[in-house]
CSV table of C-alpha atoms in Angstrom, one decimal:
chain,number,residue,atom,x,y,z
A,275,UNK,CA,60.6,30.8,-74.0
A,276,UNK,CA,61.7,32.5,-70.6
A,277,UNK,CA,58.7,35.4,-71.0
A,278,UNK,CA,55.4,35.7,-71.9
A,279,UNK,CA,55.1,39.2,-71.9
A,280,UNK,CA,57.9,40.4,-74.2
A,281,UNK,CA,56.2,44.0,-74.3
A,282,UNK,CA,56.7,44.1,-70.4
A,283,UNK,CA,60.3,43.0,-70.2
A,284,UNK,CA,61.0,45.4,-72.7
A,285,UNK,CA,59.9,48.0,-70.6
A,286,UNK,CA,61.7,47.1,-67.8
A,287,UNK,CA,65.2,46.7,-69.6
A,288,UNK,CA,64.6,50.2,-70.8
A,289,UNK,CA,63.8,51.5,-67.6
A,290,UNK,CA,66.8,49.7,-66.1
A,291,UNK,CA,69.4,50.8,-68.6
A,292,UNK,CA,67.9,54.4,-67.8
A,293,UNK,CA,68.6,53.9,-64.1
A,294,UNK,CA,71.7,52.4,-64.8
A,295,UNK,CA,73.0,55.5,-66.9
A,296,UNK,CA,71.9,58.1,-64.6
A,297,UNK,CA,73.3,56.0,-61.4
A,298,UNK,CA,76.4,55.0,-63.1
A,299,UNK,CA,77.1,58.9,-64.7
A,300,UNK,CA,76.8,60.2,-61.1
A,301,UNK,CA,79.7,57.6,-60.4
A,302,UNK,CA,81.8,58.8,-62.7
A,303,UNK,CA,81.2,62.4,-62.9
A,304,UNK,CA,82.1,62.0,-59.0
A,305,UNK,CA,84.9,60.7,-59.3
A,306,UNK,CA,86.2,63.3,-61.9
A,307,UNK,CA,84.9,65.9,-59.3
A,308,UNK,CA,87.4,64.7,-56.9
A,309,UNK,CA,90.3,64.7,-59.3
A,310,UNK,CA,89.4,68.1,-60.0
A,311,UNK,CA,88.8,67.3,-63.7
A,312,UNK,CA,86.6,70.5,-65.7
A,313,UNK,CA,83.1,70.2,-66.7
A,314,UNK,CA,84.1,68.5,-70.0
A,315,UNK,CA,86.5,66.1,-68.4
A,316,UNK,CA,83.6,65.1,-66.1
A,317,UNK,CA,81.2,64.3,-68.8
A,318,UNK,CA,83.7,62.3,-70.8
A,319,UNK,CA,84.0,60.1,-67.4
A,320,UNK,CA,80.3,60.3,-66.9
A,321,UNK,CA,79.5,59.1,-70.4
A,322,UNK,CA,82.0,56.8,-70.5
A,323,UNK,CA,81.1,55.0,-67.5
A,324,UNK,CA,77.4,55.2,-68.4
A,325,UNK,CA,77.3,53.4,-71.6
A,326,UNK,CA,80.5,52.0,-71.8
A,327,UNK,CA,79.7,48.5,-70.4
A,328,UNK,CA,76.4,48.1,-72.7
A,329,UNK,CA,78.4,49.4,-75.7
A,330,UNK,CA,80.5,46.5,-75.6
A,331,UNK,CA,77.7,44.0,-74.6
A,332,UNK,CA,75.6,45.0,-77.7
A,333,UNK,CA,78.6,45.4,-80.5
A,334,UNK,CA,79.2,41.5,-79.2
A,335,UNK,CA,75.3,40.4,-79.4
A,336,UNK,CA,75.3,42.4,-83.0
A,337,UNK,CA,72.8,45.1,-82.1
A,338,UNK,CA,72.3,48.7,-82.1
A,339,UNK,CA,74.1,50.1,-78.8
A,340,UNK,CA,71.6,51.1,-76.7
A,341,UNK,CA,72.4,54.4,-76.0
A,342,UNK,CA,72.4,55.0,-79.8
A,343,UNK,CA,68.3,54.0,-80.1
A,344,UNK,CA,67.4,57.5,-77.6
A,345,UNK,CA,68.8,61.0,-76.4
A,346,UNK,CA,67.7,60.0,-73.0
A,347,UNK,CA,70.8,58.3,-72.1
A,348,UNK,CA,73.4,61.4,-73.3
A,349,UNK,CA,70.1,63.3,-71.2
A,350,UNK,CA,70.4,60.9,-68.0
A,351,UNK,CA,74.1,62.2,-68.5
A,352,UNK,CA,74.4,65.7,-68.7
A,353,UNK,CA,71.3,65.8,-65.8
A,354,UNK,CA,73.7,63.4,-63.5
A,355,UNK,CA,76.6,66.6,-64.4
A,356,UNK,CA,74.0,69.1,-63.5
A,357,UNK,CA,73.1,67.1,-60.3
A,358,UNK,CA,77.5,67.2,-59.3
A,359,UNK,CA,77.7,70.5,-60.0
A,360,UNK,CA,74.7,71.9,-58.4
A,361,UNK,CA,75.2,70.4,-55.6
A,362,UNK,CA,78.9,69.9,-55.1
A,363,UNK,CA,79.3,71.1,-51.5
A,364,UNK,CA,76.7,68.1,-50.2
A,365,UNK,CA,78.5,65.5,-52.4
A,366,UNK,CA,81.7,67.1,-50.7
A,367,UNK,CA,80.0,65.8,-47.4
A,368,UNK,CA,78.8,62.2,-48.9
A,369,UNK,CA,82.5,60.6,-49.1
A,370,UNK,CA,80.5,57.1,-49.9
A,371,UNK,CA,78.0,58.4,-52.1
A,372,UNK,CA,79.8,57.0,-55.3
A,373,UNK,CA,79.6,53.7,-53.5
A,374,UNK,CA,76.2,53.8,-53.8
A,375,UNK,CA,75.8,54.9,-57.5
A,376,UNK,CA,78.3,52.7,-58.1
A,377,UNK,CA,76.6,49.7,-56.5
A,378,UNK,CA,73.1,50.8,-58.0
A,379,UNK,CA,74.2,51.0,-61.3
A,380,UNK,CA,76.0,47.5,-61.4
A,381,UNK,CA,72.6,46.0,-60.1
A,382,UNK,CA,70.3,47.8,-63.3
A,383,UNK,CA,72.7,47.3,-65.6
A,384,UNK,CA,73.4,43.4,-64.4
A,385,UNK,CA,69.8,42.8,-65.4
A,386,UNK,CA,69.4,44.6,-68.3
A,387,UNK,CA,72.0,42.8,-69.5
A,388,UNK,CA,70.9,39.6,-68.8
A,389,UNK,CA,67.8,40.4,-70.2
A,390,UNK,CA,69.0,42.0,-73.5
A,391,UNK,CA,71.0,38.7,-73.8
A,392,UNK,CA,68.2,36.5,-74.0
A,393,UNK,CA,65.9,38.7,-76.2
A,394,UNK,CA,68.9,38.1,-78.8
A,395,UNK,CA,67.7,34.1,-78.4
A,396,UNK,CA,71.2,33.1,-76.7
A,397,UNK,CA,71.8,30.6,-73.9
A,398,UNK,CA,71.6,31.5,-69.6
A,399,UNK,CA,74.9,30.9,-69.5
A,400,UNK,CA,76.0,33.7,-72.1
A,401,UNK,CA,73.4,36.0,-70.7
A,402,UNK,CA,75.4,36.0,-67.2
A,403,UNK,CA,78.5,36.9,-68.7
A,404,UNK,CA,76.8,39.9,-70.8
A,405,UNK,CA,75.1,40.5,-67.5
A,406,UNK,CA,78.3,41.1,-65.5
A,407,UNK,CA,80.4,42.8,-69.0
A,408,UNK,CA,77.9,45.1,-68.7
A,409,UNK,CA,77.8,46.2,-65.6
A,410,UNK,CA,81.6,45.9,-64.9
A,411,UNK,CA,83.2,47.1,-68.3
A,412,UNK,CA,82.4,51.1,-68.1
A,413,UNK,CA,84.0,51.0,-64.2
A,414,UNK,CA,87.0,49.8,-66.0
A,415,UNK,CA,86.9,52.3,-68.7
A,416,UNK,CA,86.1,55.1,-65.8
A,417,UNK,CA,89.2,53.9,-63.6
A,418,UNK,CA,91.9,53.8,-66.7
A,419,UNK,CA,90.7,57.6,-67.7
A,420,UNK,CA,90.7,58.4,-63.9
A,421,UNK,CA,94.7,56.5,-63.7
A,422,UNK,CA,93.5,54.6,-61.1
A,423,UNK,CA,93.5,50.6,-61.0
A,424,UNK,CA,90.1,49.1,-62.0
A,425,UNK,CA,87.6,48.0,-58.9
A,426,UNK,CA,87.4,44.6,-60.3
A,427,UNK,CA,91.1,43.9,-60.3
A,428,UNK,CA,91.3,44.5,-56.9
A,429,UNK,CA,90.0,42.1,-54.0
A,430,UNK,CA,86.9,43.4,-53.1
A,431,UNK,CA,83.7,41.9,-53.9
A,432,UNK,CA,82.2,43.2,-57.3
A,433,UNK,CA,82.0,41.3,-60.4
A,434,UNK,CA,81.3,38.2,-57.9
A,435,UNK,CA,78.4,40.3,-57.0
A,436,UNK,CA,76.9,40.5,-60.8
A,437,UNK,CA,77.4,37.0,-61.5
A,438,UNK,CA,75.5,36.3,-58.3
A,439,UNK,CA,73.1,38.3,-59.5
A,440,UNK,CA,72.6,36.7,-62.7
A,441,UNK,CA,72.8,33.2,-61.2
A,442,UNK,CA,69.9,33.6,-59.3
A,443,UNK,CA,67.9,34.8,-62.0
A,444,UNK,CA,68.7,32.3,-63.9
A,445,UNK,CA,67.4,30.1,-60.9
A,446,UNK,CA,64.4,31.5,-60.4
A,447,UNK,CA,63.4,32.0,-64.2
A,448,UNK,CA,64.6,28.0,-64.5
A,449,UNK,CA,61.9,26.7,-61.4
A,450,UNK,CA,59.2,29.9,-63.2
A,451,UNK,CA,59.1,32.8,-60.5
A,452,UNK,CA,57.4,36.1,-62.4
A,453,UNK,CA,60.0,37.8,-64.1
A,454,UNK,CA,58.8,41.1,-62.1
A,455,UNK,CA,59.7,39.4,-59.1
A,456,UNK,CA,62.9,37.8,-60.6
A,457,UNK,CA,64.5,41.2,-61.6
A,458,UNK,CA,63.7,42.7,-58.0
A,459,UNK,CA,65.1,39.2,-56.0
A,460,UNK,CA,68.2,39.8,-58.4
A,461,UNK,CA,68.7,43.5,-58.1
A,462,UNK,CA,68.6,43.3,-54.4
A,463,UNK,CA,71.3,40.6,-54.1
A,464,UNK,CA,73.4,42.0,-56.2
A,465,UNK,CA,73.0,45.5,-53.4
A,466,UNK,CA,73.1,43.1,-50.4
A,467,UNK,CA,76.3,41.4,-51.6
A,468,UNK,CA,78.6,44.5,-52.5
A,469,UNK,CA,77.4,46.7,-49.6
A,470,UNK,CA,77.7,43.7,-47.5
A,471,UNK,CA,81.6,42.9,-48.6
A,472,UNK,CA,82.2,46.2,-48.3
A,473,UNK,CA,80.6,46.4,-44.5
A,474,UNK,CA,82.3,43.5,-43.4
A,475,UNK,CA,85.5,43.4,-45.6
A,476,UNK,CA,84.8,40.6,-47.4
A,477,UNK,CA,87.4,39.6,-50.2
A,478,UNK,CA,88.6,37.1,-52.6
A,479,UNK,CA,91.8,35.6,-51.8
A,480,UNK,CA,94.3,37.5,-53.2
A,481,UNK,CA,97.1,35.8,-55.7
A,482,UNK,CA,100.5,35.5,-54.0
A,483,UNK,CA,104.2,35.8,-55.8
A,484,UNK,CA,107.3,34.7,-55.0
A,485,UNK,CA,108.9,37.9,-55.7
């Protein structure tokens, strides 16, 4: 048993997945914003990033998607289109901003995957992958609505950066670090690594044809 306080962790996936919504529907209501997509068009993008990546993860582990269980989520959602519209002129001004949203919500919902993983009673290894499904699969879904080629098909650092994530927490849960301190180690190495490949230009090799 990797917790002792199941009532604790609990709280702390919800809180995550909450986060994780609200950072990852500014993302992709930002992104519509710059296509110049209407308020609808936004929200579809919003949503879509939001809970598309733990949608997935729980259809596969057999639950209840999350976002199903509470109206905060579709809330966290139409508050992160309220936050665009309101104030558009500043976001006009904070080119990176979605960067960061981005970046946040890839590190909550990393976690809250893992940790929703191994609540269902499956293995580390399977929690990692869930981990980095669900905070990789609603970029993709965002990008294809948007037409634009998925950030995780491209050579930057970014599902590398989820995995990492869920590697150490793996690690630390395996040698019996508090899982308070666990989630925090984990969330801010998953922040360090993406802001830090994208700083320095850090990359995975890129596959080479010889056409």
């Amino acid at each position: 048993m990797f917790y002792s306080d199941l009532g604790f962790v609990h709280t702390v996936q919800v809180i995550l997945e909450i986060l994780g919504t609200l950072a990852f529907a500014l993302s992709g209501i930002r992104h519509a914003a710059a296509k110049h997509y209407d308020w609808f068009g936004g929200f579809v993008c919003g949503i879509a990033v939001a809970i598309g990546g733990g949608t997935l993860r729980d259809v596969m582990l057999g639950v209840t998607p999350f976002w199903m269980t509470s109206p905060l989520y579709i809330i966290c959602t139409m508050l992160a289109q309220l936050i665009v519209i309101v104030f558009a002129n500043s976001m006009k001004r904070l080119d990176n901003a979605w960067l960061v949203f981005d970046t946040l919500g890839l590190a909550f919902f990393t976690i809250a995957g893992i940790q929703k993983t191994l609540a269902c009673g499956h293995p580390f290894w399977i929690a990692i992958v869930m981990g980095c499904m669900t905070g990789v699969a609603g970029g993709v879904i965002r990008d294809v609505l948007l037409n634009r080629t998925p950030v995780i098909f491209q050579k930057e650092i970014y599902a590398m950066a989820s995995i990492a994530g869920g590697l150490l927490y793996w690690l630390m849960m395996e040698i019996g670090i508090n899982v308070a301190i666990t989630v925090v180690a984990s969330f801010i190495l998953v922040l360090l690594i993406r802001f830090l490949a994208l700083k320095y230009h850090i990359s995975l090799p890129v596959l080479k044809s010889d056409e």
